[in-house]
Structures are given as C-alpha cells and as structure tokens.
PDB file of C-alpha atoms in Angstrom:
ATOM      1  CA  UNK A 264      48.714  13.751 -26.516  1.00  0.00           C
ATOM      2  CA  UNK A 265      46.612  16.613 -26.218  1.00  0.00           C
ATOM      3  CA  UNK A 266      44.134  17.494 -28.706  1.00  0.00           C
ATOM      4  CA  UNK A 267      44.323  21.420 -28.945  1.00  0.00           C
ATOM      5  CA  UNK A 268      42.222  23.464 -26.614  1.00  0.00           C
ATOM      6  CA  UNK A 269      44.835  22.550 -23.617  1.00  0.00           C
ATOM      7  CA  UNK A 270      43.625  25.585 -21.055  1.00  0.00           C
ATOM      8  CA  UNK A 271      44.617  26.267 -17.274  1.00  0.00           C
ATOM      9  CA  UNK A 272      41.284  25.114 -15.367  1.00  0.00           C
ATOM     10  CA  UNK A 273      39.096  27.834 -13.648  1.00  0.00           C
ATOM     11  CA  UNK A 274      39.831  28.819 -10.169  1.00  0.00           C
ATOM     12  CA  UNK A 275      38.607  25.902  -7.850  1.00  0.00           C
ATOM     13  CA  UNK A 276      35.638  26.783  -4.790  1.00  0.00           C
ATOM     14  CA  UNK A 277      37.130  24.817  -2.121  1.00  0.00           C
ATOM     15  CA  UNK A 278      34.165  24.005   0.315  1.00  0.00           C
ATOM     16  CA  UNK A 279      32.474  21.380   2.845  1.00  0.00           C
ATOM     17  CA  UNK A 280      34.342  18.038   2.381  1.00  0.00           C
ATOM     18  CA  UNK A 281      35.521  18.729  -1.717  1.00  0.00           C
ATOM     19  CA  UNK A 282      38.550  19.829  -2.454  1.00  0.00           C
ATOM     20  CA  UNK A 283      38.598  21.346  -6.038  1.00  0.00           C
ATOM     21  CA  UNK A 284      35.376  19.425  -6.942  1.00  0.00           C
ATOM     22  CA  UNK A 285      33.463  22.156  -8.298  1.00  0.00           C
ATOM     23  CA  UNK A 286      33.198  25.736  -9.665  1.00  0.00           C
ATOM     24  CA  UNK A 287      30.822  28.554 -10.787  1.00  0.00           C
ATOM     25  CA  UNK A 288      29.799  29.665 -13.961  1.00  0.00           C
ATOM     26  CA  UNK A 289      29.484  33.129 -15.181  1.00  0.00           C
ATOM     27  CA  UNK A 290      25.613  33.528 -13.333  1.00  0.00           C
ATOM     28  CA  UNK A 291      27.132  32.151  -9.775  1.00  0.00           C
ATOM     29  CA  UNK A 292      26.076  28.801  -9.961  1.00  0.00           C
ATOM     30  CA  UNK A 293      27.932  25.822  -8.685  1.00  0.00           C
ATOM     31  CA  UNK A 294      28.546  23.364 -11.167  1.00  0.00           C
ATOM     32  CA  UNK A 295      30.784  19.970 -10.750  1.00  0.00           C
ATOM     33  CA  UNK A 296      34.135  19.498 -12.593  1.00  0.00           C
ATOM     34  CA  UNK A 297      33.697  16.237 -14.787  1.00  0.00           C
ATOM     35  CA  UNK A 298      36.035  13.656 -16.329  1.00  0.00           C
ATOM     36  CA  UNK A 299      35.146  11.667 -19.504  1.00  0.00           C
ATOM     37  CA  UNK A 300      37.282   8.118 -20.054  1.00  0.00           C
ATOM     38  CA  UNK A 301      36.872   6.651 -23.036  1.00  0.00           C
ATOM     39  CA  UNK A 302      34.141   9.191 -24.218  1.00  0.00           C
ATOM     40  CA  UNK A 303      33.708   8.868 -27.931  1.00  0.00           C
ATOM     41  CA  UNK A 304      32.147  11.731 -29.920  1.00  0.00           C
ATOM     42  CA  UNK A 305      30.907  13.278 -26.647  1.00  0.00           C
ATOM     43  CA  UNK A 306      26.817  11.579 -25.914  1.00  0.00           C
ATOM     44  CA  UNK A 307      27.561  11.950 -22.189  1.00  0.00           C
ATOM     45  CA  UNK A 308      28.746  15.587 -22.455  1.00  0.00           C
ATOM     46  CA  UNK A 309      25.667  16.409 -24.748  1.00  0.00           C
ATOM     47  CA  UNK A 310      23.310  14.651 -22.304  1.00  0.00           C
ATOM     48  CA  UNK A 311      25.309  16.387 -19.113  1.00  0.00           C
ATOM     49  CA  UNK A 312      25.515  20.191 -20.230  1.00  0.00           C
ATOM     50  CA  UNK A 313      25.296  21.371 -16.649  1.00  0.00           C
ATOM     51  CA  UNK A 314      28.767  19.624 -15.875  1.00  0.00           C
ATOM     52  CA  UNK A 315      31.793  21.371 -16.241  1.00  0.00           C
ATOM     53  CA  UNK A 316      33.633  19.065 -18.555  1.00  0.00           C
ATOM     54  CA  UNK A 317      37.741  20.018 -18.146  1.00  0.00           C
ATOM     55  CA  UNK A 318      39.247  16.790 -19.163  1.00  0.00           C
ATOM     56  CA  UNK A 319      37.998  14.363 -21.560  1.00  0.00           C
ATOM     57  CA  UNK A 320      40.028  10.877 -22.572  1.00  0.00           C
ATOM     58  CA  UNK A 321      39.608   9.454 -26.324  1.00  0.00           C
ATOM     59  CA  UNK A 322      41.973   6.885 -27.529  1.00  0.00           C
ATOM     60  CA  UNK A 323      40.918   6.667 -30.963  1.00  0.00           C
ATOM     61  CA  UNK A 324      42.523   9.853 -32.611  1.00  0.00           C
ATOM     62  CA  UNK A 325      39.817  10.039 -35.521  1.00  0.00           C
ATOM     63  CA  UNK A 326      37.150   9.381 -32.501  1.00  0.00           C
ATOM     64  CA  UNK A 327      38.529  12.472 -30.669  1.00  0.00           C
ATOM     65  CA  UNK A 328      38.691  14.782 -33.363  1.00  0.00           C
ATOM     66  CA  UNK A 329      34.783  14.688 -34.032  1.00  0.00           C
ATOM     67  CA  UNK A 330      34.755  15.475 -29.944  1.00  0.00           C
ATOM     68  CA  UNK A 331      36.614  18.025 -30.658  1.00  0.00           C
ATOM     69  CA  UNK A 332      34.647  19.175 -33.711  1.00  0.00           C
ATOM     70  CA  UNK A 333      31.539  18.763 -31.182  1.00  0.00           C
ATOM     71  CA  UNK A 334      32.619  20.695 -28.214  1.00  0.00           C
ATOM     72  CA  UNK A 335      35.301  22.794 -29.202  1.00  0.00           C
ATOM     73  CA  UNK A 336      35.302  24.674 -25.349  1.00  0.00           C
ATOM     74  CA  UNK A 337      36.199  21.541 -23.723  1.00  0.00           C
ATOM     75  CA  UNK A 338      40.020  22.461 -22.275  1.00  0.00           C
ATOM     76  CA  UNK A 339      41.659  19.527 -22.127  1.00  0.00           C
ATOM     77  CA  UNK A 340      41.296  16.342 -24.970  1.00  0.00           C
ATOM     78  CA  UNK A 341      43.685  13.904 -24.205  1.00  0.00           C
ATOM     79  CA  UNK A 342      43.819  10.901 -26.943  1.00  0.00           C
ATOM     80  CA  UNK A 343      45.309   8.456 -24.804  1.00  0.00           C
ATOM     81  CA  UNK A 344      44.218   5.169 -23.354  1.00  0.00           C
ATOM     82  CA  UNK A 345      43.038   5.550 -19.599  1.00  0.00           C
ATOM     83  CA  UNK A 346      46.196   3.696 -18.730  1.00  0.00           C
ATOM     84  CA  UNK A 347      48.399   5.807 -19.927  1.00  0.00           C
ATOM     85  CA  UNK A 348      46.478   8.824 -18.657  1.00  0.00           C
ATOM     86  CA  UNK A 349      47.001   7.185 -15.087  1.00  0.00           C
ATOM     87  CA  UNK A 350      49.913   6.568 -15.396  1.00  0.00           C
ATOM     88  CA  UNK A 351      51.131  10.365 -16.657  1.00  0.00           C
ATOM     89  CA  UNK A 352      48.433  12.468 -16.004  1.00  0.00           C
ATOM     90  CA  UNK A 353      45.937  11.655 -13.233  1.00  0.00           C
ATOM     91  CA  UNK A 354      46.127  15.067 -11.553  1.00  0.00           C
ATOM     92  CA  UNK A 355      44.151  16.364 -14.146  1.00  0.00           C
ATOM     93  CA  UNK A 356      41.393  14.771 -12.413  1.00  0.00           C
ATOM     94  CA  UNK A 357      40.196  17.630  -9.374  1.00  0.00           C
ATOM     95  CA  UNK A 358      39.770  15.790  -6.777  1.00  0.00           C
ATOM     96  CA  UNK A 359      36.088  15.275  -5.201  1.00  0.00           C
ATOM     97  CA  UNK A 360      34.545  15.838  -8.964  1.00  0.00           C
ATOM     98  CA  UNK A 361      32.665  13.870 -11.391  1.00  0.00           C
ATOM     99  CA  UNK A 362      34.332  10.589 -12.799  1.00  0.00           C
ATOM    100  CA  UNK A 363      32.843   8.979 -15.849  1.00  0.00           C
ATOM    101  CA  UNK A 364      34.319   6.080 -17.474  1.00  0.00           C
ATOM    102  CA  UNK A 365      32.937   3.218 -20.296  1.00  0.00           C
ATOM    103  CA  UNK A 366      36.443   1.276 -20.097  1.00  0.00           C
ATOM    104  CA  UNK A 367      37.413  -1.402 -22.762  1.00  0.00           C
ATOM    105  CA  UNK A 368      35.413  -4.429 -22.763  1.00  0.00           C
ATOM    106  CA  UNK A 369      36.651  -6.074 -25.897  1.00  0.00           C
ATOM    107  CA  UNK A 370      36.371  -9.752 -24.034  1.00  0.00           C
ATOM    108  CA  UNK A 371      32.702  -9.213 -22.374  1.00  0.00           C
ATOM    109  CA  UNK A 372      31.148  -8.203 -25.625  1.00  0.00           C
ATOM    110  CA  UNK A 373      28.485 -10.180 -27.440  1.00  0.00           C
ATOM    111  CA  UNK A 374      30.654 -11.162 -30.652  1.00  0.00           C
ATOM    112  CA  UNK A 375      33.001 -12.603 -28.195  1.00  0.00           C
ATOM    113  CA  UNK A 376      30.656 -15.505 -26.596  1.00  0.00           C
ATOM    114  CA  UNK A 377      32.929 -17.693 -24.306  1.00  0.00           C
ATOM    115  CA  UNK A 378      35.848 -15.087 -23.917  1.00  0.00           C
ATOM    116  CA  UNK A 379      37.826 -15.061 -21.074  1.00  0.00           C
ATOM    117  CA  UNK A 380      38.739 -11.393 -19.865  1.00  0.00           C
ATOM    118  CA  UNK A 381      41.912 -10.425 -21.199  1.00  0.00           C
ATOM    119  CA  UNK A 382      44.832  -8.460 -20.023  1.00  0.00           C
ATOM    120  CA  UNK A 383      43.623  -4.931 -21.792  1.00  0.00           C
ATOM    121  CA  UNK A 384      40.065  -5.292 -19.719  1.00  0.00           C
ATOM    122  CA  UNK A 385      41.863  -5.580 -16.304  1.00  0.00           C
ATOM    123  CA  UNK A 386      44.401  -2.846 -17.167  1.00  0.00           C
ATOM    124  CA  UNK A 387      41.808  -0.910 -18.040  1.00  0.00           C
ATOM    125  CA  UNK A 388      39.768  -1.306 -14.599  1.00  0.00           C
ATOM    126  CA  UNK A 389      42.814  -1.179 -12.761  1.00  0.00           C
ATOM    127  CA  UNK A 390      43.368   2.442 -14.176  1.00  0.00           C
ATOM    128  CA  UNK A 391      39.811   3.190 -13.334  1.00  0.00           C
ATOM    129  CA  UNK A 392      39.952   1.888  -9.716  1.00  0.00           C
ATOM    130  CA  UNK A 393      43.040   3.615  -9.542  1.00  0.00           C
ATOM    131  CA  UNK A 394      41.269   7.370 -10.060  1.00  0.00           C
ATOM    132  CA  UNK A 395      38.477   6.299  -7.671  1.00  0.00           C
ATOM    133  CA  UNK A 396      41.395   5.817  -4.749  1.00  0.00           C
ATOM    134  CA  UNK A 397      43.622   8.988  -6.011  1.00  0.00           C
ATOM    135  CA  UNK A 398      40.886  11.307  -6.845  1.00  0.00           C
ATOM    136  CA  UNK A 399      37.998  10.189  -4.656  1.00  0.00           C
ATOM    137  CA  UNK A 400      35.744  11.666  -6.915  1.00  0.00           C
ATOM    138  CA  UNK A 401      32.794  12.091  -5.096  1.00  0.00           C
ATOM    139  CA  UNK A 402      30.397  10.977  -7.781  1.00  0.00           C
ATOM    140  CA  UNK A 403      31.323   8.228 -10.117  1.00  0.00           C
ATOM    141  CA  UNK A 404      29.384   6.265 -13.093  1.00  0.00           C
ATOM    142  CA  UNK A 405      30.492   3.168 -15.833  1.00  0.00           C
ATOM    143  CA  UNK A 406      28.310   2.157 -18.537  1.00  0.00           C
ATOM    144  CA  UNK A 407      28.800  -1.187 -20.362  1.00  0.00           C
ATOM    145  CA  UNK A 408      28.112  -4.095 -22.054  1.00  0.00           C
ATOM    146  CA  UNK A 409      25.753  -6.260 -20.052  1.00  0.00           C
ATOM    147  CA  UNK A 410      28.234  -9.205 -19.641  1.00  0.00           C
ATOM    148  CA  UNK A 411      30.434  -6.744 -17.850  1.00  0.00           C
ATOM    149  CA  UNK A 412      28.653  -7.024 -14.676  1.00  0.00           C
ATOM    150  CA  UNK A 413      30.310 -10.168 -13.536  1.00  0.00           C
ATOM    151  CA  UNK A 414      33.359  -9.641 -15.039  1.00  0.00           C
ATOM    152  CA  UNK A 415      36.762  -9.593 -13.357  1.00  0.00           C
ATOM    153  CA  UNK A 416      37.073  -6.043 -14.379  1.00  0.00           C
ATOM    154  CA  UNK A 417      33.853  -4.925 -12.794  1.00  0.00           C
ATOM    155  CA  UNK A 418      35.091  -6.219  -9.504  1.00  0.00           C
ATOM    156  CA  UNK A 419      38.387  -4.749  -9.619  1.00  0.00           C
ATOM    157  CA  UNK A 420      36.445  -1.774  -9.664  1.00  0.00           C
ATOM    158  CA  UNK A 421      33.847  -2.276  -7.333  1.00  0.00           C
ATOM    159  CA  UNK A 422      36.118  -3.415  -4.458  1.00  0.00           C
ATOM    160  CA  UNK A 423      37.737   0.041  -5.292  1.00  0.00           C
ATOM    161  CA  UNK A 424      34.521   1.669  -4.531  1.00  0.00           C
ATOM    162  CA  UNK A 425      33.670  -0.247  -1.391  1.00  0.00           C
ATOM    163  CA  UNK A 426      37.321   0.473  -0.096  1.00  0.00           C
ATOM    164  CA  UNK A 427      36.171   4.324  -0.687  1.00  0.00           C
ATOM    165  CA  UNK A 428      32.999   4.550   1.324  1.00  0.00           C
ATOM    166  CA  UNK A 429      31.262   4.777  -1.533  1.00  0.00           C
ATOM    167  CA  UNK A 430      27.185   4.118  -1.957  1.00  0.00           C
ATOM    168  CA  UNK A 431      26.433   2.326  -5.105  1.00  0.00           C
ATOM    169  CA  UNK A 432      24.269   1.250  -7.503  1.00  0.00           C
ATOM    170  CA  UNK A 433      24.290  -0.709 -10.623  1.00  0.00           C
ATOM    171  CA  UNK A 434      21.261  -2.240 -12.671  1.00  0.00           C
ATOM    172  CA  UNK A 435      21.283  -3.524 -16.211  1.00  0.00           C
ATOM    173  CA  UNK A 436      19.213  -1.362 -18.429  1.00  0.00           C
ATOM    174  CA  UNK A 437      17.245  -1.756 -21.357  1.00  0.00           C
ATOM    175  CA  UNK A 438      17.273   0.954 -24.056  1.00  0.00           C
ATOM    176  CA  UNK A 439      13.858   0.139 -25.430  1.00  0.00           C
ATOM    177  CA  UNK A 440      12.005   0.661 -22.190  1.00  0.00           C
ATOM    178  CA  UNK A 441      13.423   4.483 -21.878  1.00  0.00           C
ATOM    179  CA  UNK A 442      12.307   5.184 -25.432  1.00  0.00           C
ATOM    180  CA  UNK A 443      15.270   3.889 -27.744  1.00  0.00           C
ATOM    181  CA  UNK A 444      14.564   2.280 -30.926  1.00  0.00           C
ATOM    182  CA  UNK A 445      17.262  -0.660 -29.889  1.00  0.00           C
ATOM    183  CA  UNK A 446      17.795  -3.735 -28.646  1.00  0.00           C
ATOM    184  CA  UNK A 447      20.487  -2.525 -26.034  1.00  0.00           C
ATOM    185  CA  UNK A 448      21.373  -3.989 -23.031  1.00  0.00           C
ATOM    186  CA  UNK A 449      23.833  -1.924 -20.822  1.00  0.00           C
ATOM    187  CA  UNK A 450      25.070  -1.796 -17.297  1.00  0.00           C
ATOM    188  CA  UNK A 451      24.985   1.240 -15.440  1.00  0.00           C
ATOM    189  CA  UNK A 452      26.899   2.122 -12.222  1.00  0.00           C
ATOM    190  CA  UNK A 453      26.086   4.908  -9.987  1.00  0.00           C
ATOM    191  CA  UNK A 454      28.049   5.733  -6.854  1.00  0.00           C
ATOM    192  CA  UNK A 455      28.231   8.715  -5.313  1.00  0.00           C
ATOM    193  CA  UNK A 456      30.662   9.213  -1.713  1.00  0.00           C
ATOM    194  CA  UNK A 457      28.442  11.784  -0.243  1.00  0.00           C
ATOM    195  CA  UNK A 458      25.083  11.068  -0.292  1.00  0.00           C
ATOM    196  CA  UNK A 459      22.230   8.142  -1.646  1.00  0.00           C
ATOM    197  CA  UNK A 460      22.197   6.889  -4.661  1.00  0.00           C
ATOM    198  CA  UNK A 461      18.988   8.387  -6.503  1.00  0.00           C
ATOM    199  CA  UNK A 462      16.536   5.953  -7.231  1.00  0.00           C
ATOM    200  CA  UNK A 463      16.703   4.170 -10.389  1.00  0.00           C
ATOM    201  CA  UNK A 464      14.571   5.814 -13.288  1.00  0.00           C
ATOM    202  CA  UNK A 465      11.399   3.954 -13.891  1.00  0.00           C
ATOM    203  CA  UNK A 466      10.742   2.286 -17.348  1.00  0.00           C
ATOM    204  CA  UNK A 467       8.569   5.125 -19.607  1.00  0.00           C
ATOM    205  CA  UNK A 468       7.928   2.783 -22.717  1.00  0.00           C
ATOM    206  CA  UNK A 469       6.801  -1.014 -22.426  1.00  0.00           C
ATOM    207  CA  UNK A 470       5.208  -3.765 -24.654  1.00  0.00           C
ATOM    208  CA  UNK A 471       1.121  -3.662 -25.480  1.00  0.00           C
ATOM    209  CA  UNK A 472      -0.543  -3.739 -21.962  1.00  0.00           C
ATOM    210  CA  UNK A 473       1.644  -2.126 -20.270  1.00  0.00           C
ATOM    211  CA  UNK A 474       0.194   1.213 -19.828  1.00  0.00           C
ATOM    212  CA  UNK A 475       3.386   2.860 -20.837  1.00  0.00           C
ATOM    213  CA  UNK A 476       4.014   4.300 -24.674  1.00  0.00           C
ATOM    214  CA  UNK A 477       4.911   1.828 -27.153  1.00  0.00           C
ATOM    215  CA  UNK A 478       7.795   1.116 -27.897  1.00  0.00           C
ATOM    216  CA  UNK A 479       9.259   2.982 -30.730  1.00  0.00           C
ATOM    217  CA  UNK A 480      10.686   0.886 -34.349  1.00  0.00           C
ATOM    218  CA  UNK A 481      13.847   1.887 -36.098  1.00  0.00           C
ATOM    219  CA  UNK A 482      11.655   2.548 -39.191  1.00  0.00           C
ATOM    220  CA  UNK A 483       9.425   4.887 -37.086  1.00  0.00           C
ATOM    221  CA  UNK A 484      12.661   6.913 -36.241  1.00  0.00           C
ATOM    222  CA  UNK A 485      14.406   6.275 -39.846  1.00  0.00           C
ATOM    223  CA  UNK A 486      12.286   5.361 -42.338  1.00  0.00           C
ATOM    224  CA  UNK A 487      11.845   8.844 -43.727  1.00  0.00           C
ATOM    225  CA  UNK A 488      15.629   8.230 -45.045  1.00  0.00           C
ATOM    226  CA  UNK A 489      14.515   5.180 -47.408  1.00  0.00           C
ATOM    227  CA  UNK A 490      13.575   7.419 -50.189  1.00  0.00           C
ATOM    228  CA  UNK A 491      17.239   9.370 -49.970  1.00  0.00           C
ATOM    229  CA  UNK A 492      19.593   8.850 -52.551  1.00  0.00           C
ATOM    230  CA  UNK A 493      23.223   8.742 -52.368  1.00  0.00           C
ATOM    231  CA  UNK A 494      25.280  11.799 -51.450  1.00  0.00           C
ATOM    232  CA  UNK A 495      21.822  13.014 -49.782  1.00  0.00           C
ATOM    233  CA  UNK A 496      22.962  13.413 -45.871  1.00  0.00           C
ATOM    234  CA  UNK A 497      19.861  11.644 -44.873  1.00  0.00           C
ATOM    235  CA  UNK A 498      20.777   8.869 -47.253  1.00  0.00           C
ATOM    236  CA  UNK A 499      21.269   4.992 -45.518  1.00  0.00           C
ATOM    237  CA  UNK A 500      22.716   2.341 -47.305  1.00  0.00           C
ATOM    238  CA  UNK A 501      20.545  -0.393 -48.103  1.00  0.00           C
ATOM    239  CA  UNK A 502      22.891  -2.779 -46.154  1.00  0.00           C
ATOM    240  CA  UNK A 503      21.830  -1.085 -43.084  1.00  0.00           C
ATOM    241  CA  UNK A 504      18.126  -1.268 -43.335  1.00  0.00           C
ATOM    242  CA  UNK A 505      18.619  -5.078 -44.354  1.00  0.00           C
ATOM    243  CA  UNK A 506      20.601  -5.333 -40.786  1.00  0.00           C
ATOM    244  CA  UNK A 507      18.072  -3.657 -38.649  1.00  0.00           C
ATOM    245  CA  UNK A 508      15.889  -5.695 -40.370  1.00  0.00           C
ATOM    246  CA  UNK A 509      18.045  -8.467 -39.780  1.00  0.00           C
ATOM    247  CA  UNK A 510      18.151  -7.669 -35.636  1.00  0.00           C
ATOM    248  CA  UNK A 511      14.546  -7.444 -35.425  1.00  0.00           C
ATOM    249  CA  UNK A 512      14.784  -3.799 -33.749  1.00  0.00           C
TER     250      UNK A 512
END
C-alpha cells in the first residue's frame, strides 16, 4: 500500500557505470536516489537531506503516517514489510542508488537473551540481499542491534555483498562516544561498489581523561522537562525519569 504522495520519479542522469542512480536538483547538482527499509518516522532522511529520498518502506501504518506527516515531498511511502516490497515492487529501487535498510531483528534483541533467529529475521535479510543482487545499489548501509553482527541474517547479507564486489565495512558503535545521552550499542554497515569505504568516524566524547568532551546525561538533555505538568508538550511522565534512572544513562 502506498501512503499518498505516489509521484512518477524525476528524469534519471544516466552516466559512468550507474544506471538511474542519481539526479539533479533544481541548482544542477547531482544528488543520489535513496531507498529507506524499515525507516520509522524518517531519522535517516532528516540526518541525509542531500539524498534524494523516492521510495521509503514502513510497515507499521501508524509509524508511516508520522513519516508522512514529517516529509510530506517524499513520492513514494510504501507501508509494507520489505518482503513484500521484494516480492511486488523492487523496481522501485533505481538501480546503482542508495540502499538503506534496519531489517527486523526481533530474535537478536536484548529482551530476547538466548533466542535463536527466527524465520521473520532471515526473510527479512533474504529480501535485503535480494535488492543488493537486483539493484546493485552502489552504496549500501544496515544499522542494528549489536547482537546482529553474528547473526544468521547478517551473513545472508554479507555473502550478498561479497558476491557483488562490494567494499565493506561494519563496526559496532557506541552512541555515547558521538555525543548521545544513551547507552546504545548498534552495528553499522557501510559498503559502497565503487569506491573505499570512508574511514570510520572517530569517537568525539569519552569518559574523564580522555581529552574528548564529557559525556552528556539524560538529565543534562531533559531535565528542564521535570518541572512540566501534564498536557504541557515538554511534560515526561514520572515513569520515564524513574527508567532512565533505572538504566543508569
């Protein structure tokens, strides 16, 4: 299902080795077509501005609306599961463009200690290595839970990338040392099937000694919402100081 906002894409400039990858804006500059699987309310296309997002994939139906109530230009929201988007729709996908994906991961999560991964995980990654053989976009990243590094999925995917040519990189990152007020550990993949890699990005806040800037608390990001009442939009339930608290963030 498409989410309003359906639109023909822009004409495609067809050059060196990709085909449809990219296009340009209204002052003449080239900008990459991206794809967004699983994409939530939209971080990545807030944090990418200079990509031209053209499809986006949301399963969650409440999840996609805000999206769309967040970037109301983007032509095509699809709430679907990546499967099924494969499996109907993958020529959405320009070839040689930008693939993003944070696939399901309901069995490598931390609430799930000792899970095996299940059949949704693997469909999932199959889907996703699918689009990296079809599509050969020709840059591709996954974020994820940390656990998802050694999963079955992840390989599924990463033999898909090696079978592409692709060069790739994938670290597990800390939130906290890039200036997050969280204990978050996520794996990130970068692979690109032109060129290197980019060197990881090095660590700008650390622990006393470090000669980096502190690292930031929730309250020092937050607190000023502990004196808002109810029905205030700054206002945070009590429950949810007590489990920051709680987490030790």
């Amino acid at each position: 299902t498409s989410l309003g906002g359906e639109a023909d894409l822009p004409p495609l400039l067809l050059n060196t080795a990709i085909e449809g990858g990219q296009t340009l804006d209204s002052n003449g500059i080239r900008k990459l077509f991206g794809s967004d699987a699983m994409a939530g309310g939209g971080l990545k296309e807030d944090g990418l501005p200079d990509v031209n997002w053209n499809v986006v994939i949301e399963f969650d139906a409440e999840i996609a609306a805000i999206h769309r109530d967040n970037f109301k230009d983007t032509p095509d929201l699809m709430v679907d599961t990546i499967q099924n988007f494969v499996k109907n729709d993958i020529k959405k996908i320009p070839k040689g463009s930008y693939f993003s994906a944070c696939p399901v991961c309901k069995d490598s999560s931390l609430l799930k200690p000792g899970a095996t991964q299940g059949n949704e995980d693997i469909t999932a990654a199959t889907a996703i290595a699918e689009v990296i053989k079809q599509r050969a976009p020709s840059i591709f990243t996954l974020e994820n839970v940390q656990k998802y590094a050694g999963s079955a999925a992840m390989k599924i995917i990463m033999d898909a990338l090696k079978a592409g040519g692709y060069n790739v990189d994938h670290q597990v990152y800390k939130a906290q040392d890039y200036g997050v007020s969280s204990h978050r550990d996520r794996v990130l993949l970068r692979a690109s099937l032109n060129e290197k890699v980019p060197p990881a990005p090095k660590p700008t806040h650390g622990p006393p000694g470090s000669g980096l800037q502190p690292y930031p608390l929730w309250y020092d990001v937050i607190g000023d919402m502990l004196n808002a009442k109810k029905g205030d939009p700054n206002y945070l339930a009590e429950e949810s100081f007590k489990k920051f608290s709680r987490a030790g963030y």
